[in-house]
Amino acid sequence: MSKDPRHITGGPAMIDALRKKPQQHKYDHGHALILSGGAGRGGAARLAARGALRIGAGLVTLGCPPAALQENAAQLTAIMLKRVEDARALKEVLEDTRLNALCLGPALGLGKDTRALVETALAAGRATVLDADALSSFAEAPEALFEMLHPETVLTPHAGEFARLFPDIAEAPAEGPALSRVGATRAAAARAGCIVLLKGAHTVIADPGGRCAVNSALYDRSAPWLATAGAGDVLAGFITGLLARGFAPMQAAETAAWLHVECALRFGPGLVAEDLPDMLPQVFRALEV
Ligand SMILES: NC(=O)C1=CN([C@@H]2O[C@H](COP(=O)(O)OP(=O)(O)OC[C@H]3O[C@@H](n4cnc5c(N)ncnc54)[C@H](OP(=O)(O)O)[C@@H]3O)[C@@H](O)[C@H]2O)[C@@H](O)CC1
Ligand SMILES: Nc1ncnc2c1ncn2[C@@H]1O[C@H](COP(=O)(O)OP(=O)(O)O)[C@@H](O)[C@H]1O
């Protein structure tokens, strides 16, 4: 295997994988479940859910505690809504095996309730994206998370979240050179046993076997307006939507990261997170998806 990471460039194979075939129905494109935090904290999960739907998941359901149902019902239309009050309720909801891709983390809250939801989600063995609070909730004991992870999981930390889960990898060692972002992401994926996507202007994606890809948003693909609240929540939703569609985890992470920057480039200055999912139709049209 090459030691150099691949640079993600889009291309015909990616475009073909994104196409929907004429004979397929919505369940052929999967059903994503995105968990939301409590009342007044649903925005991040709604951004992820819209991203998952726009990127082509056949169905997207937002799961939220009872106190947040009214707020979410007022905001959502094509995205469905389900009461998921705790980990036990999540286990029951996941008896529906058509729910094939999960996203936990965006504004989900920090602490034991989130840890229990993550444990239940991972035990269900579905393709799962863990982002934001689903990562930070394990800052005190990352090993507890690593023991539960499976190869269908994608972790999407920003640098701050990465340092909480992998402090020794993130910090420069006392002696010798610090790991590069590529080296750090590879080491993290090997430890976690799943895909790790380290966000930034240079997004690095690695699998546990050392496969590594870089999605650059620099130079001719510079997209500084992506540094805006909620952009990462949308990326988590893009990955979840592609997992629902049956993309392999590494392929889902790479494709989502590339499309995320395409959406930002096409929108340009003034971008806010809500704009990203709604740029996908234009991006898809330009690519002839
Ligand atoms: N619309 C909504 O509802 C939104 C809701 N959101 C929700 O808010 C919750 C908190 O999430 P969060 O990411 O804002 O805060 P947190 O986990 O404390 O980490 C931030 C700290 O980490 C550090 N840091 C280092 N490198 C970094 C980097 N490259 N990118 C970013 N940070 C970096 C940096 O520390 P510094 O380097 O400044 O010391 C910084 O202070 C979470 O549930 C999320 O889902 C948001 O998604 C926004 C939209
Ligand atoms: N300067 C930048 N250039 C390009 N992309 C960026 C830049 N800053 C952040 N991003 C991207 O924007 C997203 C930010 O995600 P994140 O930090 O999780 O924010 P949030 O939690 O507010 O959603 C990531 O996909 C990251 O790669």
PDB file of N, CA, C and O in Angstrom, residues 94-144:
ATOM      1  N   LEU A  94     -34.671   0.746  16.652  1.00  0.00           N
ATOM      2  CA  LEU A  94     -33.736   0.054  15.746  1.00  0.00           C
ATOM      3  C   LEU A  94     -34.155  -1.381  15.454  1.00  0.00           C
ATOM      4  O   LEU A  94     -33.486  -2.074  14.678  1.00  0.00           O
ATOM      5  N   GLU A  95     -35.271  -1.823  16.053  1.00  0.00           N
ATOM      6  CA  GLU A  95     -35.816  -3.133  15.638  1.00  0.00           C
ATOM      7  C   GLU A  95     -36.274  -3.072  14.183  1.00  0.00           C
ATOM      8  O   GLU A  95     -36.395  -4.096  13.530  1.00  0.00           O
ATOM      9  N   ASP A  96     -36.546  -1.877  13.698  1.00  0.00           N
ATOM     10  CA  ASP A  96     -36.824  -1.698  12.269  1.00  0.00           C
ATOM     11  C   ASP A  96     -35.486  -1.760  11.525  1.00  0.00           C
ATOM     12  O   ASP A  96     -34.710  -0.809  11.527  1.00  0.00           O
ATOM     13  N   THR A  97     -35.248  -2.902  10.909  1.00  0.00           N
ATOM     14  CA  THR A  97     -33.932  -3.117  10.285  1.00  0.00           C
ATOM     15  C   THR A  97     -33.751  -2.297   9.008  1.00  0.00           C
ATOM     16  O   THR A  97     -32.665  -2.258   8.446  1.00  0.00           O
ATOM     17  N   ARG A  98     -34.826  -1.641   8.549  1.00  0.00           N
ATOM     18  CA  ARG A  98     -34.651  -0.781   7.368  1.00  0.00           C
ATOM     19  C   ARG A  98     -33.887   0.494   7.724  1.00  0.00           C
ATOM     20  O   ARG A  98     -33.373   1.167   6.836  1.00  0.00           O
ATOM     21  N   LEU A  99     -33.833   0.830   9.006  1.00  0.00           N
ATOM     22  CA  LEU A  99     -32.995   1.964   9.435  1.00  0.00           C
ATOM     23  C   LEU A  99     -31.544   1.503   9.328  1.00  0.00           C
ATOM     24  O   LEU A  99     -31.030   0.794  10.197  1.00  0.00           O
ATOM     25  N   ASN A 100     -30.899   1.878   8.249  1.00  0.00           N
ATOM     26  CA  ASN A 100     -29.589   1.279   7.948  1.00  0.00           C
ATOM     27  C   ASN A 100     -28.406   2.217   8.117  1.00  0.00           C
ATOM     28  O   ASN A 100     -27.269   1.813   7.889  1.00  0.00           O
ATOM     29  N   ALA A 101     -28.654   3.452   8.502  1.00  0.00           N
ATOM     30  CA  ALA A 101     -27.539   4.378   8.743  1.00  0.00           C
ATOM     31  C   ALA A 101     -27.924   5.344   9.860  1.00  0.00           C
ATOM     32  O   ALA A 101     -29.036   5.885   9.860  1.00  0.00           O
ATOM     33  N   LEU A 102     -27.016   5.534  10.786  1.00  0.00           N
ATOM     34  CA  LEU A 102     -27.305   6.343  11.971  1.00  0.00           C
ATOM     35  C   LEU A 102     -26.301   7.484  12.081  1.00  0.00           C
ATOM     36  O   LEU A 102     -25.141   7.338  11.672  1.00  0.00           O
ATOM     37  N   CYS A 103     -26.763   8.582  12.658  1.00  0.00           N
ATOM     38  CA  CYS A 103     -25.867   9.716  12.922  1.00  0.00           C
ATOM     39  C   CYS A 103     -26.136  10.219  14.339  1.00  0.00           C
ATOM     40  O   CYS A 103     -27.259  10.604  14.661  1.00  0.00           O
ATOM     41  N   LEU A 104     -25.100  10.203  15.148  1.00  0.00           N
ATOM     42  CA  LEU A 104     -25.215  10.663  16.524  1.00  0.00           C
ATOM     43  C   LEU A 104     -24.133  11.701  16.806  1.00  0.00           C
ATOM     44  O   LEU A 104     -22.968  11.477  16.450  1.00  0.00           O
ATOM     45  N   GLY A 105     -24.519  12.786  17.411  1.00  0.00           N
ATOM     46  CA  GLY A 105     -23.513  13.732  17.883  1.00  0.00           C
ATOM     47  C   GLY A 105     -23.882  15.193  17.793  1.00  0.00           C
ATOM     48  O   GLY A 105     -23.757  15.901  18.786  1.00  0.00           O
ATOM     49  N   PRO A 106     -24.319  15.680  16.619  1.00  0.00           N
ATOM     50  CA  PRO A 106     -24.577  17.113  16.504  1.00  0.00           C
ATOM     51  C   PRO A 106     -25.559  17.609  17.581  1.00  0.00           C
ATOM     52  O   PRO A 106     -26.729  17.214  17.591  1.00  0.00           O
ATOM     53  N   ALA A 107     -25.032  18.452  18.494  1.00  0.00           N
ATOM     54  CA  ALA A 107     -25.805  19.042  19.605  1.00  0.00           C
ATOM     55  C   ALA A 107     -26.623  18.013  20.385  1.00  0.00           C
ATOM     56  O   ALA A 107     -27.688  18.312  20.904  1.00  0.00           O
ATOM     57  N   LEU A 108     -26.094  16.805  20.499  1.00  0.00           N
ATOM     58  CA  LEU A 108     -26.813  15.743  21.212  1.00  0.00           C
ATOM     59  C   LEU A 108     -26.708  15.921  22.723  1.00  0.00           C
ATOM     60  O   LEU A 108     -27.524  15.402  23.474  1.00  0.00           O
ATOM     61  N   GLY A 109     -25.711  16.664  23.177  1.00  0.00           N
ATOM     62  CA  GLY A 109     -25.495  16.849  24.619  1.00  0.00           C
ATOM     63  C   GLY A 109     -24.318  16.006  25.082  1.00  0.00           C
ATOM     64  O   GLY A 109     -24.021  14.973  24.486  1.00  0.00           O
ATOM     65  N   LEU A 110     -23.688  16.476  26.147  1.00  0.00           N
ATOM     66  CA  LEU A 110     -22.503  15.781  26.659  1.00  0.00           C
ATOM     67  C   LEU A 110     -22.882  14.964  27.892  1.00  0.00           C
ATOM     68  O   LEU A 110     -23.630  15.441  28.740  1.00  0.00           O
ATOM     69  N   GLY A 111     -22.351  13.742  27.991  1.00  0.00           N
ATOM     70  CA  GLY A 111     -22.532  12.995  29.240  1.00  0.00           C
ATOM     71  C   GLY A 111     -23.054  11.594  29.051  1.00  0.00           C
ATOM     72  O   GLY A 111     -23.010  11.034  27.953  1.00  0.00           O
ATOM     73  N   LYS A 112     -23.563  11.058  30.153  1.00  0.00           N
ATOM     74  CA  LYS A 112     -23.866   9.621  30.180  1.00  0.00           C
ATOM     75  C   LYS A 112     -25.052   9.255  29.275  1.00  0.00           C
ATOM     76  O   LYS A 112     -25.071   8.150  28.720  1.00  0.00           O
ATOM     77  N   ASP A 113     -26.015  10.144  29.111  1.00  0.00           N
ATOM     78  CA  ASP A 113     -27.153   9.812  28.242  1.00  0.00           C
ATOM     79  C   ASP A 113     -26.673   9.632  26.794  1.00  0.00           C
ATOM     80  O   ASP A 113     -27.097   8.712  26.097  1.00  0.00           O
ATOM     81  N   THR A 114     -25.783  10.505  26.378  1.00  0.00           N
ATOM     82  CA  THR A 114     -25.233  10.376  25.016  1.00  0.00           C
ATOM     83  C   THR A 114     -24.368   9.117  24.911  1.00  0.00           C
ATOM     84  O   THR A 114     -24.437   8.387  23.913  1.00  0.00           O
ATOM     85  N   ARG A 115     -23.582   8.845  25.946  1.00  0.00           N
ATOM     86  CA  ARG A 115     -22.764   7.611  25.905  1.00  0.00           C
ATOM     87  C   ARG A 115     -23.667   6.377  25.774  1.00  0.00           C
ATOM     88  O   ARG A 115     -23.353   5.442  25.032  1.00  0.00           O
ATOM     89  N   ALA A 116     -24.796   6.383  26.477  1.00  0.00           N
ATOM     90  CA  ALA A 116     -25.715   5.231  26.393  1.00  0.00           C
ATOM     91  C   ALA A 116     -26.327   5.121  24.995  1.00  0.00           C
ATOM     92  O   ALA A 116     -26.475   4.009  24.453  1.00  0.00           O
ATOM     93  N   LEU A 117     -26.657   6.252  24.404  1.00  0.00           N
ATOM     94  CA  LEU A 117     -27.205   6.222  23.030  1.00  0.00           C
ATOM     95  C   LEU A 117     -26.164   5.670  22.053  1.00  0.00           C
ATOM     96  O   LEU A 117     -26.480   4.854  21.172  1.00  0.00           O
ATOM     97  N   VAL A 118     -24.914   6.105  22.228  1.00  0.00           N
ATOM     98  CA  VAL A 118     -23.843   5.629  21.339  1.00  0.00           C
ATOM     99  C   VAL A 118     -23.661   4.120  21.505  1.00  0.00           C
ATOM    100  O   VAL A 118     -23.539   3.378  20.516  1.00  0.00           O
ATOM    101  N   GLU A 119     -23.677   3.666  22.744  1.00  0.00           N
ATOM    102  CA  GLU A 119     -23.503   2.227  22.999  1.00  0.00           C
ATOM    103  C   GLU A 119     -24.610   1.423  22.311  1.00  0.00           C
ATOM    104  O   GLU A 119     -24.350   0.417  21.642  1.00  0.00           O
ATOM    105  N   THR A 120     -25.840   1.891  22.441  1.00  0.00           N
ATOM    106  CA  THR A 120     -26.972   1.190  21.819  1.00  0.00           C
ATOM    107  C   THR A 120     -26.862   1.220  20.298  1.00  0.00           C
ATOM    108  O   THR A 120     -27.095   0.205  19.623  1.00  0.00           O
ATOM    109  N   ALA A 121     -26.508   2.367  19.764  1.00  0.00           N
ATOM    110  CA  ALA A 121     -26.387   2.489  18.302  1.00  0.00           C
ATOM    111  C   ALA A 121     -25.305   1.551  17.772  1.00  0.00           C
ATOM    112  O   ALA A 121     -25.512   0.839  16.777  1.00  0.00           O
ATOM    113  N   LEU A 122     -24.172   1.532  18.439  1.00  0.00           N
ATOM    114  CA  LEU A 122     -23.068   0.693  17.940  1.00  0.00           C
ATOM    115  C   LEU A 122     -23.393  -0.789  18.106  1.00  0.00           C
ATOM    116  O   LEU A 122     -23.024  -1.611  17.245  1.00  0.00           O
ATOM    117  N   ALA A 123     -24.101  -1.131  19.178  1.00  0.00           N
ATOM    118  CA  ALA A 123     -24.466  -2.537  19.384  1.00  0.00           C
ATOM    119  C   ALA A 123     -25.410  -3.023  18.278  1.00  0.00           C
ATOM    120  O   ALA A 123     -25.458  -4.219  17.979  1.00  0.00           O
ATOM    121  N   ALA A 124     -26.136  -2.104  17.669  1.00  0.00           N
ATOM    122  CA  ALA A 124     -27.075  -2.489  16.601  1.00  0.00           C
ATOM    123  C   ALA A 124     -26.348  -2.834  15.303  1.00  0.00           C
ATOM    124  O   ALA A 124     -26.952  -3.370  14.365  1.00  0.00           O
ATOM    125  N   GLY A 125     -25.073  -2.491  15.217  1.00  0.00           N
ATOM    126  CA  GLY A 125     -24.263  -2.913  14.069  1.00  0.00           C
ATOM    127  C   GLY A 125     -24.581  -2.212  12.765  1.00  0.00           C
ATOM    128  O   GLY A 125     -24.221  -2.696  11.690  1.00  0.00           O
ATOM    129  N   ARG A 126     -25.264  -1.067  12.817  1.00  0.00           N
ATOM    130  CA  ARG A 126     -25.579  -0.331  11.582  1.00  0.00           C
ATOM    131  C   ARG A 126     -24.413   0.580  11.210  1.00  0.00           C
ATOM    132  O   ARG A 126     -23.609   0.948  12.066  1.00  0.00           O
ATOM    133  N   ALA A 127     -24.386   0.962   9.951  1.00  0.00           N
ATOM    134  CA  ALA A 127     -23.430   1.986   9.540  1.00  0.00           C
ATOM    135  C   ALA A 127     -23.721   3.246  10.352  1.00  0.00           C
ATOM    136  O   ALA A 127     -24.879   3.667  10.439  1.00  0.00           O
ATOM    137  N   THR A 128     -22.699   3.805  10.983  1.00  0.00           N
ATOM    138  CA  THR A 128     -22.937   4.878  11.957  1.00  0.00           C
ATOM    139  C   THR A 128     -21.891   5.985  11.837  1.00  0.00           C
ATOM    140  O   THR A 128     -20.694   5.692  11.770  1.00  0.00           O
ATOM    141  N   VAL A 129     -22.362   7.222  11.844  1.00  0.00           N
ATOM    142  CA  VAL A 129     -21.469   8.376  11.925  1.00  0.00           C
ATOM    143  C   VAL A 129     -21.516   8.907  13.356  1.00  0.00           C
ATOM    144  O   VAL A 129     -22.597   9.152  13.894  1.00  0.00           O
ATOM    145  N   LEU A 130     -20.350   9.054  13.965  1.00  0.00           N
ATOM    146  CA  LEU A 130     -20.247   9.670  15.295  1.00  0.00           C
ATOM    147  C   LEU A 130     -19.511  10.992  15.150  1.00  0.00           C
ATOM    148  O   LEU A 130     -18.381  11.026  14.646  1.00  0.00           O
ATOM    149  N   ASP A 131     -20.166  12.052  15.589  1.00  0.00           N
ATOM    150  CA  ASP A 131     -19.629  13.404  15.417  1.00  0.00           C
ATOM    151  C   ASP A 131     -19.774  14.148  16.749  1.00  0.00           C
ATOM    152  O   ASP A 131     -20.450  13.665  17.676  1.00  0.00           O
ATOM    153  N   ALA A 132     -19.158  15.287  16.863  1.00  0.00           N
ATOM    154  CA  ALA A 132     -19.396  16.274  17.931  1.00  0.00           C
ATOM    155  C   ALA A 132     -19.556  15.642  19.318  1.00  0.00           C
ATOM    156  O   ALA A 132     -18.625  15.013  19.819  1.00  0.00           O
ATOM    157  N   ASP A 133     -20.757  15.791  19.928  1.00  0.00           N
ATOM    158  CA  ASP A 133     -20.933  15.374  21.325  1.00  0.00           C
ATOM    159  C   ASP A 133     -20.844  13.854  21.503  1.00  0.00           C
ATOM    160  O   ASP A 133     -20.550  13.380  22.609  1.00  0.00           O
ATOM    161  N   ALA A 134     -21.085  13.104  20.454  1.00  0.00           N
ATOM    162  CA  ALA A 134     -20.927  11.640  20.558  1.00  0.00           C
ATOM    163  C   ALA A 134     -19.458  11.267  20.716  1.00  0.00           C
ATOM    164  O   ALA A 134     -19.129  10.201  21.227  1.00  0.00           O
ATOM    165  N   LEU A 135     -18.570  12.161  20.285  1.00  0.00           N
ATOM    166  CA  LEU A 135     -17.129  11.958  20.478  1.00  0.00           C
ATOM    167  C   LEU A 135     -16.685  12.574  21.805  1.00  0.00           C
ATOM    168  O   LEU A 135     -16.044  11.923  22.624  1.00  0.00           O
ATOM    169  N   SER A 136     -17.058  13.822  22.018  1.00  0.00           N
ATOM    170  CA  SER A 136     -16.595  14.538  23.215  1.00  0.00           C
ATOM    171  C   SER A 136     -17.113  13.893  24.500  1.00  0.00           C
ATOM    172  O   SER A 136     -16.483  14.033  25.553  1.00  0.00           O
ATOM    173  N   SER A 137     -18.219  13.198  24.449  1.00  0.00           N
ATOM    174  CA  SER A 137     -18.751  12.536  25.648  1.00  0.00           C
ATOM    175  C   SER A 137     -17.833  11.419  26.136  1.00  0.00           C
ATOM    176  O   SER A 137     -18.001  10.928  27.253  1.00  0.00           O
ATOM    177  N   PHE A 138     -16.893  11.013  25.296  1.00  0.00           N
ATOM    178  CA  PHE A 138     -15.953   9.960  25.690  1.00  0.00           C
ATOM    179  C   PHE A 138     -14.560  10.527  25.989  1.00  0.00           C
ATOM    180  O   PHE A 138     -13.592   9.770  26.087  1.00  0.00           O
ATOM    181  N   ALA A 139     -14.474  11.847  26.177  1.00  0.00           N
ATOM    182  CA  ALA A 139     -13.162  12.463  26.389  1.00  0.00           C
ATOM    183  C   ALA A 139     -12.459  11.919  27.630  1.00  0.00           C
ATOM    184  O   ALA A 139     -11.236  11.796  27.646  1.00  0.00           O
ATOM    185  N   GLU A 140     -13.240  11.590  28.651  1.00  0.00           N
ATOM    186  CA  GLU A 140     -12.620  11.101  29.898  1.00  0.00           C
ATOM    187  C   GLU A 140     -12.099   9.677  29.745  1.00  0.00           C
ATOM    188  O   GLU A 140     -11.187   9.265  30.455  1.00  0.00           O
ATOM    189  N   ALA A 141     -12.711   8.897  28.877  1.00  0.00           N
ATOM    190  CA  ALA A 141     -12.344   7.482  28.738  1.00  0.00           C
ATOM    191  C   ALA A 141     -12.549   7.021  27.294  1.00  0.00           C
ATOM    192  O   ALA A 141     -13.468   6.260  26.989  1.00  0.00           O
ATOM    193  N   PRO A 142     -11.680   7.481  26.396  1.00  0.00           N
ATOM    194  CA  PRO A 142     -11.855   7.125  24.976  1.00  0.00           C
ATOM    195  C   PRO A 142     -11.826   5.615  24.726  1.00  0.00           C
ATOM    196  O   PRO A 142     -12.483   5.130  23.806  1.00  0.00           O
ATOM    197  N   GLU A 143     -11.088   4.876  25.570  1.00  0.00           N
ATOM    198  CA  GLU A 143     -10.988   3.419  25.362  1.00  0.00           C
ATOM    199  C   GLU A 143     -12.380   2.772  25.416  1.00  0.00           C
ATOM    200  O   GLU A 143     -12.633   1.786  24.712  1.00  0.00           O
ATOM    201  N   ALA A 144     -13.268   3.325  26.243  1.00  0.00           N
ATOM    202  CA  ALA A 144     -14.625   2.764  26.339  1.00  0.00           C
ATOM    203  C   ALA A 144     -15.317   2.865  24.983  1.00  0.00           C
ATOM    204  O   ALA A 144     -16.079   1.967  24.587  1.00  0.00           O
TER     205      ALA A 144
END
